[in-house]
Coordinates of C-alpha atoms in Angstrom, one line a residue:
M1 CA -8.4 -15.3 -11.9
R2 CA -10.9 -12.8 -10.5
T3 CA -8.0 -10.4 -9.7
L4 CA -6.5 -10.8 -13.2
L5 CA -9.9 -10.1 -14.8
F6 CA -10.3 -7.0 -12.6
L7 CA -6.9 -5.6 -13.6
C8 CA -7.6 -6.2 -17.3
L9 CA -10.9 -4.4 -17.1
M10 CA -9.5 -1.5 -15.2
S11 CA -6.6 -1.1 -17.7
F12 CA -9.0 -0.6 -20.5
S13 CA -11.6 1.5 -18.6
V14 CA -9.3 4.1 -16.9
P15 CA -8.1 5.7 -20.1
A16 CA -11.7 6.3 -21.1
F17 CA -12.5 7.8 -17.7
A18 CA -9.4 10.0 -17.9
Q19 CA -10.7 11.6 -21.1
S20 CA -13.9 12.5 -19.4
S21 CA -14.6 15.4 -17.0
L22 CA -14.1 13.3 -13.9
G23 CA -10.7 14.8 -13.1
I24 CA -8.8 11.6 -13.1
T25 CA -5.1 12.5 -13.5
G26 CA -3.6 9.0 -13.4
A27 CA -3.9 5.3 -12.5
A28 CA -1.5 2.6 -11.6
F29 CA -1.9 -1.2 -11.4
S30 CA 0.4 -4.0 -10.2
L31 CA 0.2 -7.8 -10.3
G32 CA 2.8 -10.0 -8.7
M33 CA 3.9 -12.7 -6.2
V34 CA 5.3 -12.4 -2.7
E35 CA 6.8 -15.0 -0.4
D36 CA 5.1 -15.5 2.9
E37 CA 6.7 -16.5 6.3
G38 CA 6.3 -20.2 5.4
G39 CA 8.3 -19.9 2.2
E40 CA 5.3 -20.2 -0.1
Y41 CA 4.7 -17.6 -2.9
R42 CA 1.3 -16.0 -2.9
G43 CA -0.4 -13.6 -5.3
Q44 CA -1.0 -9.9 -4.8
A45 CA -2.6 -7.2 -6.9
S46 CA -3.5 -3.5 -6.5
A47 CA -5.1 -0.6 -8.4
V48 CA -4.7 3.1 -7.6
V49 CA -6.7 6.0 -9.1
D50 CA -5.9 9.6 -8.5
V51 CA -8.5 12.4 -9.0
A52 CA -8.0 16.2 -8.9
I53 CA -10.8 17.9 -7.0
T54 CA -9.3 21.4 -7.2
D55 CA -5.9 22.8 -8.0
V56 CA -4.6 21.9 -4.5
H57 CA -7.0 19.2 -3.3
G58 CA -7.1 15.6 -4.5
F59 CA -8.5 12.1 -3.9
Q60 CA -6.7 8.8 -4.2
G61 CA -8.6 5.5 -4.2
D62 CA -7.0 2.1 -3.7
L63 CA -8.1 -1.4 -4.2
G64 CA -5.9 -4.3 -3.3
F65 CA -5.9 -8.1 -3.0
S66 CA -3.3 -10.2 -1.1
D67 CA -3.3 -13.9 -0.5
S68 CA -2.3 -15.1 3.0
L69 CA -2.3 -18.2 5.2
S70 CA -5.7 -17.0 6.7
G71 CA -7.3 -16.3 3.4
T72 CA -7.3 -13.6 0.7
I73 CA -7.3 -10.1 2.1
G74 CA -9.3 -7.5 0.1
T75 CA -8.7 -3.9 0.9
V76 CA -10.3 -0.6 -0.2
A77 CA -8.8 2.7 0.9
T78 CA -9.4 6.4 0.3
H79 CA -7.0 9.3 0.7
L80 CA -8.1 13.0 0.8
Y81 CA -5.1 15.3 0.5
M82 CA -3.8 18.8 -0.1
T83 CA -0.8 20.0 -2.1
P84 CA -0.6 23.6 -0.9
R85 CA 3.1 24.0 -1.8
E86 CA 5.5 22.5 -4.3
G87 CA 7.1 19.4 -2.9
Q88 CA 4.5 18.8 -0.2
K89 CA 1.4 16.6 0.1
Y90 CA -0.6 15.7 3.2
G91 CA -4.0 14.6 4.2
L92 CA -6.2 11.9 5.9
F93 CA -6.8 8.3 4.9
A94 CA -9.2 5.4 5.8
A95 CA -9.0 1.7 4.8
L96 CA -11.4 -1.2 5.2
S97 CA -10.3 -4.8 4.8
D98 CA -12.1 -8.1 4.6
V99 CA -10.7 -11.7 4.8
D100 CA -12.2 -14.1 2.2
G101 CA -13.6 -17.3 3.6
R102 CA -14.0 -16.2 7.1
S103 CA -16.0 -13.6 9.1
M104 CA -13.4 -10.9 9.7
L105 CA -13.6 -7.2 8.9
Y106 CA -11.1 -4.6 10.0
G107 CA -10.5 -0.9 9.4
S108 CA -7.8 1.7 9.8
F109 CA -7.7 5.5 9.6
G110 CA -5.1 8.3 10.3
A111 CA -3.0 11.1 8.8
E112 CA -0.2 11.0 6.3
G113 CA 2.2 13.3 4.4
M114 CA 5.0 13.5 1.8
L115 CA 7.9 16.0 1.6
S116 CA 10.5 16.4 -1.1
L117 CA 14.1 16.5 0.0
G118 CA 15.3 17.8 -3.4
D119 CA 14.5 16.9 -7.0
S120 CA 15.1 13.1 -6.6
T121 CA 14.2 12.3 -2.9
V122 CA 10.9 12.1 -1.1
V123 CA 10.0 11.2 2.5
E124 CA 6.6 9.8 3.4
A125 CA 5.1 9.3 7.0
R126 CA 1.8 8.2 8.4
G127 CA 0.2 7.2 11.7
G128 CA -3.2 6.0 12.8
L129 CA -5.3 3.5 14.6
G130 CA -7.7 0.6 13.8
W131 CA -10.0 -2.1 14.9
A132 CA -11.3 -5.5 13.9
D133 CA -14.7 -7.1 14.5
V134 CA -13.1 -10.3 15.8
D135 CA -12.2 -10.8 19.4
G136 CA -12.1 -7.0 20.1
L137 CA -8.8 -6.5 18.3
D138 CA -7.6 -2.9 18.1
Y139 CA -4.2 -1.4 17.3
I140 CA -2.1 1.7 16.6
F141 CA 0.4 1.9 13.8
G142 CA 2.8 4.1 12.0
G143 CA 5.1 4.1 9.0
L144 CA 8.0 5.9 7.4
S145 CA 9.6 5.6 4.0
I146 CA 12.2 7.4 1.8
A147 CA 12.4 7.0 -1.9
Q148 CA 15.3 8.0 -4.2
A149 CA 15.2 8.3 -8.0
L150 CA 18.5 6.8 -9.4
S151 CA 17.5 7.7 -12.9
P152 CA 14.3 8.7 -14.8
A153 CA 13.5 5.0 -15.1
V154 CA 14.6 3.6 -11.7
D155 CA 13.8 4.4 -8.1
I156 CA 14.3 2.6 -4.8
E157 CA 12.4 2.9 -1.6
L158 CA 13.2 2.0 2.0
S159 CA 10.3 1.6 4.4
L160 CA 9.4 0.7 8.0
D161 CA 5.9 -0.1 9.2
V162 CA 5.1 -0.8 12.8
A163 CA 1.8 -1.9 14.5
D164 CA 1.2 -2.5 18.2
F165 CA -1.4 -4.9 19.5
D166 CA -2.2 -5.1 23.2
E167 CA -5.1 -7.4 24.0
A168 CA -5.9 -9.6 27.1
G169 CA -4.6 -12.7 25.3
F170 CA -2.3 -11.3 22.8
S171 CA 0.4 -8.6 23.1
A172 CA 3.0 -7.9 20.4
T173 CA 4.5 -5.3 18.1
A174 CA 4.6 -6.2 14.4
Y175 CA 7.2 -4.7 12.1
D176 CA 7.9 -4.7 8.3
A177 CA 11.2 -3.3 7.0
G178 CA 11.3 -3.2 3.3
L179 CA 13.5 -2.4 0.3
T180 CA 11.7 -2.0 -3.1
A181 CA 13.2 -1.2 -6.5
R182 CA 11.0 -0.1 -9.4
Y183 CA 11.8 0.1 -13.1
S184 CA 9.8 1.7 -15.8
P185 CA 11.4 2.6 -19.2
E186 CA 10.8 6.2 -20.2
G187 CA 7.8 6.6 -22.5
S188 CA 6.4 3.2 -21.6
P189 CA 3.5 2.6 -19.3
W190 CA 4.8 -0.9 -18.3
G191 CA 7.3 -1.5 -15.5
A192 CA 8.5 -4.0 -13.0
Y193 CA 9.3 -4.1 -9.3
A194 CA 11.2 -6.3 -6.8
S195 CA 11.1 -6.2 -3.1
L196 CA 12.8 -7.6 0.0
T197 CA 10.9 -7.3 3.3
H198 CA 12.0 -8.4 6.7
S199 CA 9.1 -8.9 9.1
G200 CA 8.5 -10.2 12.6
L201 CA 6.8 -9.8 16.0
T202 CA 8.3 -8.6 19.3
G203 CA 6.7 -8.7 22.8
D204 CA 5.0 -11.3 24.8
N205 CA 3.7 -13.1 21.7
S206 CA 6.8 -12.6 19.6
A207 CA 7.6 -14.5 16.4
S208 CA 11.0 -14.8 14.7
G209 CA 11.6 -12.5 11.8
G210 CA 11.7 -13.7 8.2
T211 CA 12.7 -12.2 4.9
R212 CA 10.2 -12.2 2.0
L213 CA 10.9 -11.7 -1.7
G214 CA 8.3 -10.1 -4.0
L215 CA 8.3 -9.7 -7.8
G216 CA 5.7 -8.2 -10.1
L217 CA 4.7 -6.1 -13.1
T218 CA 3.2 -2.6 -13.1
L219 CA 1.1 -0.5 -15.5
S220 CA 0.9 3.3 -15.1
L221 CA -1.5 5.6 -17.0
G222 CA -1.5 9.3 -16.9
S223 CA 0.5 11.4 -14.4
V224 CA 1.3 8.9 -11.7
G225 CA 4.5 7.6 -10.1
G226 CA 8.0 8.9 -9.7
V227 CA 9.3 10.7 -6.6
D228 CA 7.3 14.0 -7.0
P229 CA 4.7 14.2 -4.2
H230 CA 2.2 15.6 -6.7
T231 CA 2.2 12.4 -8.8
R232 CA 3.5 9.8 -6.3
P233 CA 0.7 7.8 -4.7
F234 CA 0.5 7.3 -1.0
R235 CA 1.2 3.8 0.3
T236 CA -1.5 1.8 1.9
P237 CA 0.0 -0.5 4.5
D238 CA -2.0 -3.3 6.1
P239 CA -1.2 -3.4 9.9
V240 CA -3.1 -6.7 10.5
A241 CA -1.5 -8.6 7.6
P242 CA 1.6 -9.7 9.7
L243 CA -0.9 -11.6 12.0
L244 CA -2.9 -13.1 9.2
R245 CA 0.2 -14.2 7.3
R246 CA 1.2 -16.3 10.3
G247 CA -2.3 -17.6 11.1
L248 CA -2.3 -15.8 14.5
W249 CA -5.6 -14.2 14.2

């Protein structure tokens, strides 16, 4: 309910901000459900705001909520980026997450970039490291995705995210391989998405992989979305979520 109220508030407030001198160029919101490794459907929601600082510099702010077996994960992230050439975007990011109902806080930071491979294809890559304030957990992670516009209203994305954990009592590499399809009719701010994600753990503390289905609705305002790096938001993966979804940490 708190997440739904937040999204409703943002959907009314962002257009007002965009008409001000704050430089907001667009905002996107999503609300949906995703299956966890135990076969239960859990809620997730996100909000993204993009701000133009100069003609070639920008700021992206993210806020996300995702329910898990270990509690609701709340994440705030920032991306500072440059778009020096047509079809290119790269920069630095930082994210901070908190698990509701327990004392756990973790953060990640790193570098990321997007590159167009033509008018209808874009590749995105990132890498970084992070830490948690519980049991000295730290990790390195990376991700790669490619998105293809099938039409002005439909695009699909293939992604792979990997995180490596190497602690005294826990050693594993988590992976999430996903396929996401998005649909948004031309001229309408509303849309929908569907995703299939196969995730698991390899290594000393391995866990069998499982495929998860996700469905949801989206709302896009201003210049945001598509496969153009100048308008497409960066993804904000959660490297620790595979552990929290299984109750391993």
